[in-house]
Amino acid sequence: MVVGKVVGSVVATRKNERLLGSKFMIVQPLENMKAEGRIVAVDNVGAGIGEIVLVAVGSAARIGCAMDTAPVDAAIVGIIDNSIGLMED
Amino acid sequence: MVVGKVVGSVVATRKNERLLGSKFMIVQPLENMKAEGRIVAVDNVGAGIGEIVLVAVGSAARIGCAMDTAPVDAAIVGIIDNSIGLMED
Amino acid sequence: MVVGKVVGSVVATRKNERLLGSKFMIVQPLENMKAEGRIVAVDNVGAGIGEIVLVAVGSAARIGCAMDTAPVDAAIVGIIDNSIGLMED
Amino acid sequence: MVVGKVVGSVVATRKNERLLGSKFMIVQPLENMKAEGRIVAVDNVGAGIGEIVLVAVGSAARIGCAMDTAPVDAAIVGIIDNSIGLMED
Amino acid sequence: MVVGKVVGSVVATRKNERLLGSKFMIVQPLENMKAEGRIVAVDNVGAGIGEIVLVAVGSAARIGCAMDTAPVDAAIVGIIDNSIGLMED
């Protein structure tokens, strides 16, 4: 998983029907995380803009969030409220 | 998922038979997105060149678009019509 | 998927038995494609050196080419014969 | 898999319920490893901060650690206690 | 798949029980290959240090090597003994 900050959201009126009801958030991974840029992730925990979240990618997002047959490859699965060694280089 | 712009398409007359009828679009991810370059994605929503779209990659593309047994690793699954914080750095 | 050029091939006499009969081609992704370097892909369509091909990666390669239980993570699944916007920046 | 050093941990009180009881460690891959930055991995072997560990990513983390339906895409699956050629360039 | 050179190995006495008996080799991908650094791969073909091997990553490693439920995301699945165009730029 990667840790990032929710920085926005996108809306798609015309979309795959299995995505109906999903909320798509834009997550900016923290600087020292494994990630090349922003990820669009389905929100599984009610995260808001500005929050630091845990994002699962790949089949884990789809299966882990009970959206097994949806075209989802990233999901916010936790809101970080404490950490050790997260920001140090 | 990543957000990108449809910039073209490719045609393959000789191909895996499970790809018959699929339309392959070239998507250029937006600059701050997690992606290293252009992706060839199957079009699942009728996207046209110039449109800003949502692309799912990996098994999500295949399974989420009901192409479970096709060699598809990326699909356009939505057309973006609204966003917050998509382009800012 | 990514689009690339077939630039060579490799032979492995000693290999996982589920790979018997597979042909391994080296594909150089086109410059603006999402890819960090050459990919070794199983040939599913009879591609030759110098041809521009469509490559599927991940579980799509294995399942989409009916090699469900083989250790294959990339496959050539089409030969490109026409395109719009493939090479422009 | 990649080899890295455990450098911290994160806590998420609000999270996907399938993650209840999981411990999330921050792993910094060793310098010459395939990895672009820190990974948040579920701890499957009781690793402590400062230890050098083996991390599996993707569906292997989820399925290999008997968390098949959890949104987990990385797991610490071993603690390295001996190696040949790990640090040389 | 990627082609690389076996440059070492790691030992983990404390590990996920599904990894018992597995041999973990360190593979350095060849320079022009798609790969960002060294991969730790389970040896499926009896490869030795210094040999040039074919590595499968992702679910292909696990399923293709009959280790379906093990936390394995990379495996050596062939030893290269001949090639065309492998090293040229």
Coordinates of C-alpha atoms in Angstrom, one line a residue:
Chain A
M1 CA 0.0 0.0 0.0
V2 CA 1.0 3.6 -0.2
V3 CA 0.2 6.6 2.0
G4 CA -0.9 9.8 0.4
K5 CA -3.0 12.9 0.8
V6 CA -6.4 13.3 -0.8
V7 CA -6.1 16.4 -3.0
G8 CA -9.3 16.3 -5.1
S9 CA -11.9 14.2 -6.8
V10 CA -13.2 13.5 -10.3
V11 CA -16.8 12.9 -11.6
A12 CA -17.6 10.8 -14.6
T13 CA -21.3 10.9 -15.6
R14 CA -20.7 8.5 -18.5
K15 CA -19.0 5.4 -17.1
N16 CA -18.9 1.6 -16.8
E17 CA -22.2 0.7 -15.0
R18 CA -20.3 -1.3 -12.3
L19 CA -18.9 2.0 -11.1
L20 CA -22.3 3.6 -10.4
G21 CA -22.2 5.1 -6.9
S22 CA -18.5 5.0 -6.5
K23 CA -16.7 8.2 -5.4
F24 CA -13.3 8.8 -7.1
M25 CA -10.7 10.7 -5.1
I26 CA -7.3 12.0 -6.3
V27 CA -4.5 10.9 -4.0
Q28 CA -1.0 12.4 -4.0
P29 CA 1.4 9.9 -2.5
L30 CA 3.7 11.3 0.1
E31 CA 7.2 12.1 -1.3
N32 CA 9.2 9.1 -0.1
M33 CA 6.5 6.6 -1.1
K34 CA 6.7 4.1 -4.0
A35 CA 4.6 5.9 -6.5
E36 CA 5.2 8.0 -9.6
G37 CA 2.4 10.5 -9.3
R38 CA -1.3 10.9 -8.5
I39 CA -3.6 7.9 -8.2
V40 CA -7.4 8.0 -8.7
A41 CA -8.8 5.8 -6.0
V42 CA -12.3 4.7 -5.1
D43 CA -13.2 5.9 -1.6
N44 CA -14.0 2.9 0.7
V45 CA -13.8 4.7 4.1
G46 CA -15.4 8.2 3.7
A47 CA -12.1 10.2 3.3
G48 CA -12.2 13.9 2.8
I49 CA -9.9 16.3 0.9
G50 CA -6.7 17.0 3.0
E51 CA -6.8 13.7 4.8
I52 CA -3.8 11.3 4.9
V53 CA -4.9 7.9 3.7
L54 CA -3.8 4.4 3.0
V55 CA -4.3 3.3 -0.6
A56 CA -4.4 -0.3 -1.9
V57 CA -3.7 -0.9 -5.6
G58 CA -4.3 -3.8 -8.0
S59 CA -6.7 -6.7 -7.5
A60 CA -6.5 -5.9 -3.7
A61 CA -8.6 -2.8 -4.3
R62 CA -11.3 -4.6 -6.2
I63 CA -11.5 -7.7 -4.2
G64 CA -10.7 -6.2 -0.8
C65 CA -13.5 -3.7 -1.1
A66 CA -16.2 -6.2 -2.2
M67 CA -16.2 -4.7 -5.8
D68 CA -14.9 -8.0 -7.3
T69 CA -16.4 -7.3 -10.8
A70 CA -15.8 -3.6 -11.0
P71 CA -13.0 -1.9 -13.0
V72 CA -11.3 -0.6 -9.9
D73 CA -7.6 -0.8 -9.5
A74 CA -7.0 1.5 -6.5
A75 CA -9.0 2.2 -3.3
I76 CA -8.6 4.3 -0.1
V77 CA -8.8 1.6 2.6
G78 CA -7.8 3.6 5.7
I79 CA -7.3 7.0 7.2
I80 CA -4.0 7.4 8.9
D81 CA -4.2 8.9 12.4
N82 CA -0.8 7.9 13.8
S83 CA 2.6 6.9 12.4
I84 CA 6.3 6.3 13.2
G85 CA 8.9 7.1 10.7
L86 CA 6.5 8.1 7.9
M87 CA 8.1 11.4 6.8
E88 CA 11.9 11.0 7.6
D89 CA 14.3 10.4 4.8
Chain B
M1 CA -7.0 4.5 -12.0
V2 CA -5.4 7.3 -13.9
V3 CA -6.9 10.2 -15.8
G4 CA -5.6 10.9 -19.3
K5 CA -6.5 12.3 -22.7
V6 CA -7.4 10.2 -25.6
V7 CA -4.8 11.1 -28.3
G8 CA -5.2 8.4 -30.9
S9 CA -6.0 4.8 -31.7
V10 CA -4.4 1.7 -33.2
V11 CA -5.7 -1.0 -35.4
A12 CA -4.5 -4.6 -35.5
T13 CA -6.0 -6.8 -38.2
R14 CA -4.0 -9.9 -37.1
K15 CA -4.7 -10.3 -33.4
N16 CA -5.7 -12.7 -30.6
E17 CA -9.3 -13.7 -31.5
R18 CA -10.6 -12.7 -28.0
L19 CA -9.9 -9.1 -29.0
L20 CA -12.2 -9.2 -32.1
G21 CA -14.5 -6.1 -31.9
S22 CA -12.4 -4.3 -29.4
K23 CA -11.4 -0.7 -30.1
F24 CA -7.9 0.3 -28.9
M25 CA -7.4 3.9 -27.9
I26 CA -4.1 5.6 -27.0
V27 CA -4.3 7.5 -23.8
Q28 CA -1.8 10.1 -22.6
P29 CA -2.0 10.3 -18.8
L30 CA -2.2 13.9 -17.4
E31 CA 1.2 15.2 -16.3
N32 CA 0.9 14.7 -12.5
M33 CA -0.6 11.2 -12.8
K34 CA 1.0 8.0 -11.8
A35 CA 2.1 6.8 -15.3
E36 CA 5.3 6.7 -17.3
G37 CA 3.8 7.3 -20.7
R38 CA 1.0 6.4 -23.1
I39 CA -1.3 3.5 -22.5
V40 CA -3.2 1.5 -25.1
A41 CA -6.6 0.9 -23.5
V42 CA -9.8 -0.9 -24.8
D43 CA -12.6 1.6 -25.0
N44 CA -15.5 0.6 -22.7
V45 CA -17.6 3.8 -22.8
G46 CA -17.5 5.2 -26.3
A47 CA -14.7 7.8 -25.8
G48 CA -13.5 10.0 -28.6
I49 CA -10.2 11.6 -29.4
G50 CA -9.6 14.6 -27.2
E51 CA -11.7 13.5 -24.3
I52 CA -10.4 13.3 -20.7
V53 CA -11.0 9.7 -19.5
L54 CA -10.6 7.4 -16.5
V55 CA -8.4 4.4 -17.2
A56 CA -8.4 1.2 -15.1
V57 CA -5.3 -1.1 -15.5
G58 CA -4.5 -4.7 -14.6
S59 CA -7.0 -7.4 -13.9
A60 CA -9.6 -4.7 -13.2
A61 CA -9.7 -3.8 -16.9
R62 CA -10.3 -7.3 -18.0
I63 CA -12.8 -8.4 -15.3
G64 CA -14.4 -5.1 -14.7
C65 CA -15.4 -4.8 -18.4
A66 CA -16.7 -8.4 -18.7
M67 CA -13.8 -9.4 -20.9
D68 CA -12.5 -12.0 -18.3
T69 CA -10.7 -14.2 -20.8
A70 CA -9.3 -11.5 -23.1
P71 CA -5.7 -10.3 -23.1
V72 CA -6.7 -6.8 -22.0
D73 CA -4.7 -5.0 -19.3
A74 CA -6.2 -1.4 -19.6
A75 CA -9.6 0.0 -20.3
I76 CA -11.3 3.4 -20.5
V77 CA -14.1 3.1 -18.0
G78 CA -15.3 6.7 -17.6
I79 CA -15.4 10.1 -19.3
I80 CA -14.5 12.8 -16.8
D81 CA -16.9 15.8 -16.9
N82 CA -16.1 17.5 -13.6
S83 CA -13.2 17.5 -11.2
I84 CA -11.6 19.2 -8.1
G85 CA -7.9 19.5 -7.8
L86 CA -7.1 17.5 -10.9
M87 CA -4.5 19.8 -12.5
E88 CA -2.9 21.7 -9.6
D89 CA 0.6 20.7 -8.5
Chain C
M1 CA -1.3 -2.6 -23.4
V2 CA 1.8 -1.1 -24.9
V3 CA 2.9 -0.8 -28.5
G4 CA 6.5 -1.8 -29.3
K5 CA 8.8 -3.2 -32.0
V6 CA 10.0 -6.8 -32.0
V7 CA 13.8 -6.5 -31.8
G8 CA 14.9 -10.1 -31.0
S9 CA 14.2 -13.3 -29.3
V10 CA 15.6 -15.6 -26.5
V11 CA 15.9 -19.3 -26.2
A12 CA 15.8 -21.2 -22.9
T13 CA 16.4 -25.0 -23.2
R14 CA 16.2 -25.5 -19.5
K15 CA 12.8 -24.0 -18.4
N16 CA 9.5 -24.5 -16.5
E17 CA 7.8 -27.3 -18.4
R18 CA 4.6 -25.2 -18.8
L19 CA 6.7 -23.0 -21.2
L20 CA 7.5 -25.8 -23.6
G21 CA 6.6 -24.7 -27.1
S22 CA 6.4 -21.0 -26.3
K23 CA 8.4 -18.5 -28.4
F24 CA 9.9 -15.6 -26.4
M25 CA 10.3 -12.4 -28.3
I26 CA 12.1 -9.2 -27.1
V27 CA 9.9 -6.1 -27.6
Q28 CA 11.2 -2.6 -27.4
P29 CA 8.2 -0.3 -26.4
L30 CA 7.8 2.8 -28.6
E31 CA 9.4 5.9 -27.0
N32 CA 6.3 7.6 -25.7
M33 CA 4.8 4.4 -24.3
K34 CA 4.3 3.5 -20.6
A35 CA 7.3 1.2 -20.2
E36 CA 10.8 1.4 -18.8
G37 CA 12.6 -0.9 -21.2
R38 CA 12.5 -4.1 -23.1
I39 CA 9.9 -6.8 -22.3
V40 CA 10.2 -10.5 -23.1
A41 CA 6.8 -11.5 -24.4
V42 CA 5.4 -14.8 -25.5
D43 CA 4.3 -14.6 -29.1
N44 CA 0.6 -15.3 -29.5
V45 CA 0.1 -14.1 -33.1
G46 CA 3.2 -15.1 -35.2
A47 CA 5.0 -11.8 -35.0
G48 CA 8.4 -11.4 -36.7
I49 CA 11.4 -9.2 -35.9
G50 CA 10.8 -5.6 -37.0
E51 CA 7.1 -5.7 -36.6
I52 CA 5.1 -3.2 -34.5
V53 CA 3.0 -5.1 -32.0
L54 CA 0.5 -4.8 -29.2
V55 CA 1.7 -6.4 -25.9
A56 CA -0.5 -7.3 -23.0
V57 CA 1.1 -7.6 -19.6
G58 CA 0.2 -9.2 -16.2
S59 CA -2.5 -11.8 -15.7
A60 CA -4.1 -10.7 -19.1
A61 CA -1.2 -12.2 -20.9
R62 CA -1.5 -15.6 -19.2
I63 CA -5.3 -15.9 -19.1
G64 CA -6.0 -14.0 -22.4
C65 CA -3.7 -16.4 -24.3
A66 CA -5.2 -19.6 -22.8
M67 CA -2.0 -20.2 -20.9
D68 CA -3.7 -19.9 -17.5
T69 CA -1.2 -22.0 -15.6
A70 CA 2.0 -21.0 -17.3
P71 CA 4.5 -18.5 -15.8
V72 CA 3.9 -15.9 -18.5
D73 CA 3.5 -12.2 -17.7
A74 CA 3.6 -10.6 -21.1
A75 CA 2.3 -11.6 -24.6
I76 CA 2.2 -10.2 -28.1
V77 CA -1.5 -10.2 -28.8
G78 CA -1.7 -8.1 -32.1
I79 CA 0.3 -6.8 -35.0
I80 CA -0.4 -3.1 -35.6
D81 CA -1.2 -2.2 -39.2
N82 CA -2.7 1.2 -38.8
S83 CA -2.8 4.0 -36.2
I84 CA -3.7 7.6 -35.4
G85 CA -1.5 9.7 -33.1
L86 CA 0.8 6.8 -32.2
M87 CA 4.1 8.6 -32.6
E88 CA 3.3 12.3 -32.0
D89 CA 4.4 13.9 -28.7
Chain D
M1 CA 10.0 -9.8 -4.0
V2 CA 12.1 -7.0 -2.7
V3 CA 14.4 -6.7 0.3
G4 CA 14.1 -3.7 2.5
K5 CA 14.5 -2.3 6.0
V6 CA 11.6 -1.7 8.3
V7 CA 11.7 2.0 9.1
G8 CA 8.3 2.7 10.8
S9 CA 4.6 1.9 11.0
V10 CA 1.3 3.6 10.4
V11 CA -2.0 3.3 12.4
A12 CA -5.4 3.8 10.8
T13 CA -8.3 3.7 13.3
R14 CA -10.9 4.2 10.5
K15 CA -10.3 1.5 8.0
N16 CA -11.8 -1.2 5.8
E17 CA -13.0 -3.9 8.3
R18 CA -11.1 -6.6 6.6
L19 CA -7.9 -4.9 7.8
L20 CA -8.8 -5.1 11.5
G21 CA -5.9 -6.6 13.4
S22 CA -3.4 -6.0 10.7
K23 CA -0.1 -4.2 11.5
F24 CA 1.1 -1.9 8.8
M25 CA 4.9 -1.4 8.6
I26 CA 6.8 1.1 6.4
V27 CA 9.6 -0.6 4.4
Q28 CA 12.4 1.2 2.7
P29 CA 13.7 -1.0 -0.1
L30 CA 17.5 -1.4 -0.2
E31 CA 19.1 0.9 -2.7
N32 CA 19.7 -1.4 -5.6
M33 CA 16.3 -3.1 -5.4
K34 CA 13.4 -2.8 -7.9
A35 CA 11.3 -0.2 -6.1
E36 CA 10.7 3.5 -6.4
G37 CA 10.2 4.3 -2.7
R38 CA 8.7 3.2 0.6
I39 CA 6.1 0.5 0.7
V40 CA 3.4 0.0 3.4
A41 CA 3.3 -3.7 4.0
V42 CA 1.2 -5.9 6.4
D43 CA 3.5 -7.7 8.8
N44 CA 3.1 -11.5 8.4
V45 CA 6.2 -12.6 10.4
G46 CA 6.6 -10.3 13.4
A47 CA 9.2 -8.0 12.0
G48 CA 10.5 -5.1 14.1
I49 CA 11.8 -1.7 13.2
G50 CA 15.4 -1.9 11.8
E51 CA 15.1 -5.4 10.5
I52 CA 15.9 -6.4 6.9
V53 CA 12.9 -8.1 5.4
L54 CA 11.5 -9.8 2.3
V55 CA 8.4 -8.1 0.9
A56 CA 5.9 -9.7 -1.5
V57 CA 3.7 -7.4 -3.5
G58 CA 0.5 -7.7 -5.5
S59 CA -1.9 -10.6 -5.2
A60 CA 0.9 -12.7 -3.7
A61 CA 0.7 -10.6 -0.5
R62 CA -3.0 -11.1 -0.1
I63 CA -3.3 -14.8 -1.2
G64 CA 0.0 -15.9 0.2
C65 CA -0.8 -14.6 3.7
A66 CA -4.3 -16.1 3.8
M67 CA -5.9 -12.7 3.6
D68 CA -7.6 -13.5 0.3
T69 CA -10.4 -11.0 0.6
A70 CA -8.5 -8.1 2.3
P71 CA -7.3 -5.0 0.5
V72 CA -3.7 -5.8 1.0
D73 CA -1.1 -5.4 -1.8
A74 CA 2.2 -5.9 0.1
A75 CA 3.3 -8.1 3.0
I76 CA 6.4 -8.8 4.9
V77 CA 6.9 -12.5 4.4
G78 CA 10.4 -13.2 5.8
I79 CA 13.2 -11.7 7.9
I80 CA 16.6 -11.9 6.1
D81 CA 19.4 -13.4 8.2
N82 CA 21.9 -14.3 5.6
S83 CA 22.7 -13.2 2.0
I84 CA 25.2 -13.4 -0.8
G85 CA 25.6 -10.4 -3.2
L86 CA 22.8 -8.4 -1.7
M87 CA 24.5 -5.0 -1.4
E88 CA 27.2 -5.1 -4.1
D89 CA 26.7 -3.0 -7.3
Chain E
M1 CA 9.2 -11.4 -18.4
V2 CA 12.6 -9.9 -18.0
V3 CA 16.0 -11.3 -18.6
G4 CA 18.6 -10.8 -15.9
K5 CA 21.8 -12.2 -14.3
V6 CA 21.7 -14.1 -11.0
V7 CA 24.0 -12.1 -8.7
G8 CA 23.3 -13.6 -5.2
S9 CA 20.8 -15.1 -2.9
V10 CA 19.1 -14.4 0.4
V11 CA 18.2 -16.7 3.3
A12 CA 15.2 -16.0 5.7
T13 CA 15.0 -18.5 8.6
R14 CA 11.9 -16.8 10.0
K15 CA 9.4 -16.7 7.1
N16 CA 5.8 -17.4 6.0
E17 CA 5.4 -21.2 6.2
R18 CA 4.3 -21.4 2.6
L19 CA 7.8 -20.4 1.6
L20 CA 9.5 -23.3 3.3
G21 CA 11.9 -25.0 0.9
S22 CA 12.0 -22.1 -1.5
K23 CA 15.4 -20.7 -2.7
F24 CA 15.5 -17.0 -3.1
M25 CA 17.9 -15.7 -5.8
I26 CA 18.8 -12.0 -6.4
V27 CA 18.5 -11.2 -10.1
Q28 CA 19.9 -8.1 -11.7
P29 CA 17.9 -7.3 -14.9
L30 CA 20.0 -6.6 -18.0
E31 CA 20.5 -2.9 -18.6
N32 CA 18.0 -2.4 -21.4
M33 CA 15.2 -4.4 -19.7
K34 CA 12.0 -3.1 -18.2
A35 CA 13.0 -3.1 -14.5
E36 CA 14.1 -0.6 -12.0
G37 CA 16.5 -2.7 -10.0
R38 CA 17.2 -6.1 -8.5
I39 CA 14.4 -8.6 -8.0
V40 CA 14.3 -11.4 -5.5
A41 CA 12.9 -14.4 -7.3
V42 CA 12.2 -17.9 -6.3
D43 CA 14.3 -20.4 -8.3
N44 CA 12.1 -22.8 -10.3
V45 CA 14.8 -24.2 -12.6
G46 CA 18.0 -24.7 -10.6
A47 CA 19.8 -21.5 -11.7
G48 CA 23.2 -20.7 -10.3
I49 CA 25.0 -17.4 -9.6
G50 CA 26.2 -15.9 -12.9
E51 CA 23.6 -17.5 -15.1
I52 CA 21.4 -15.4 -17.4
V53 CA 17.8 -16.2 -16.6
L54 CA 14.2 -15.5 -17.6
V55 CA 12.1 -14.1 -14.7
A56 CA 8.3 -14.0 -14.6
V57 CA 6.7 -11.5 -12.2
G58 CA 3.2 -11.1 -10.6
S59 CA 0.6 -13.8 -10.4
A60 CA 2.4 -15.6 -13.2
A61 CA 5.2 -16.5 -10.8
R62 CA 3.0 -17.9 -8.2
I63 CA 0.5 -19.8 -10.4
G64 CA 2.9 -20.7 -13.1
C65 CA 5.3 -22.4 -10.7
A66 CA 2.5 -24.4 -8.9
M67 CA 2.9 -22.2 -5.7
D68 CA -0.7 -20.9 -6.0
T69 CA -1.0 -20.0 -2.3
A70 CA 2.5 -18.9 -1.6
P71 CA 3.5 -15.2 -1.2
V72 CA 5.7 -15.3 -4.3
D73 CA 5.7 -12.5 -6.8
A74 CA 8.7 -13.4 -9.0
A75 CA 10.3 -16.6 -10.2
I76 CA 13.2 -17.7 -12.3
V77 CA 11.4 -19.8 -15.0
G78 CA 14.2 -20.4 -17.6
I79 CA 17.9 -20.3 -18.2
I80 CA 18.8 -18.4 -21.4
D81 CA 21.2 -20.2 -23.7
N82 CA 20.7 -18.4 -26.9
S83 CA 19.4 -15.0 -28.0
I84 CA 19.1 -12.6 -30.9
G85 CA 19.1 -8.8 -30.2
L86 CA 19.3 -9.1 -26.5
M87 CA 22.1 -6.7 -25.7
E88 CA 21.9 -4.2 -28.6
D89 CA 20.5 -0.7 -28.0

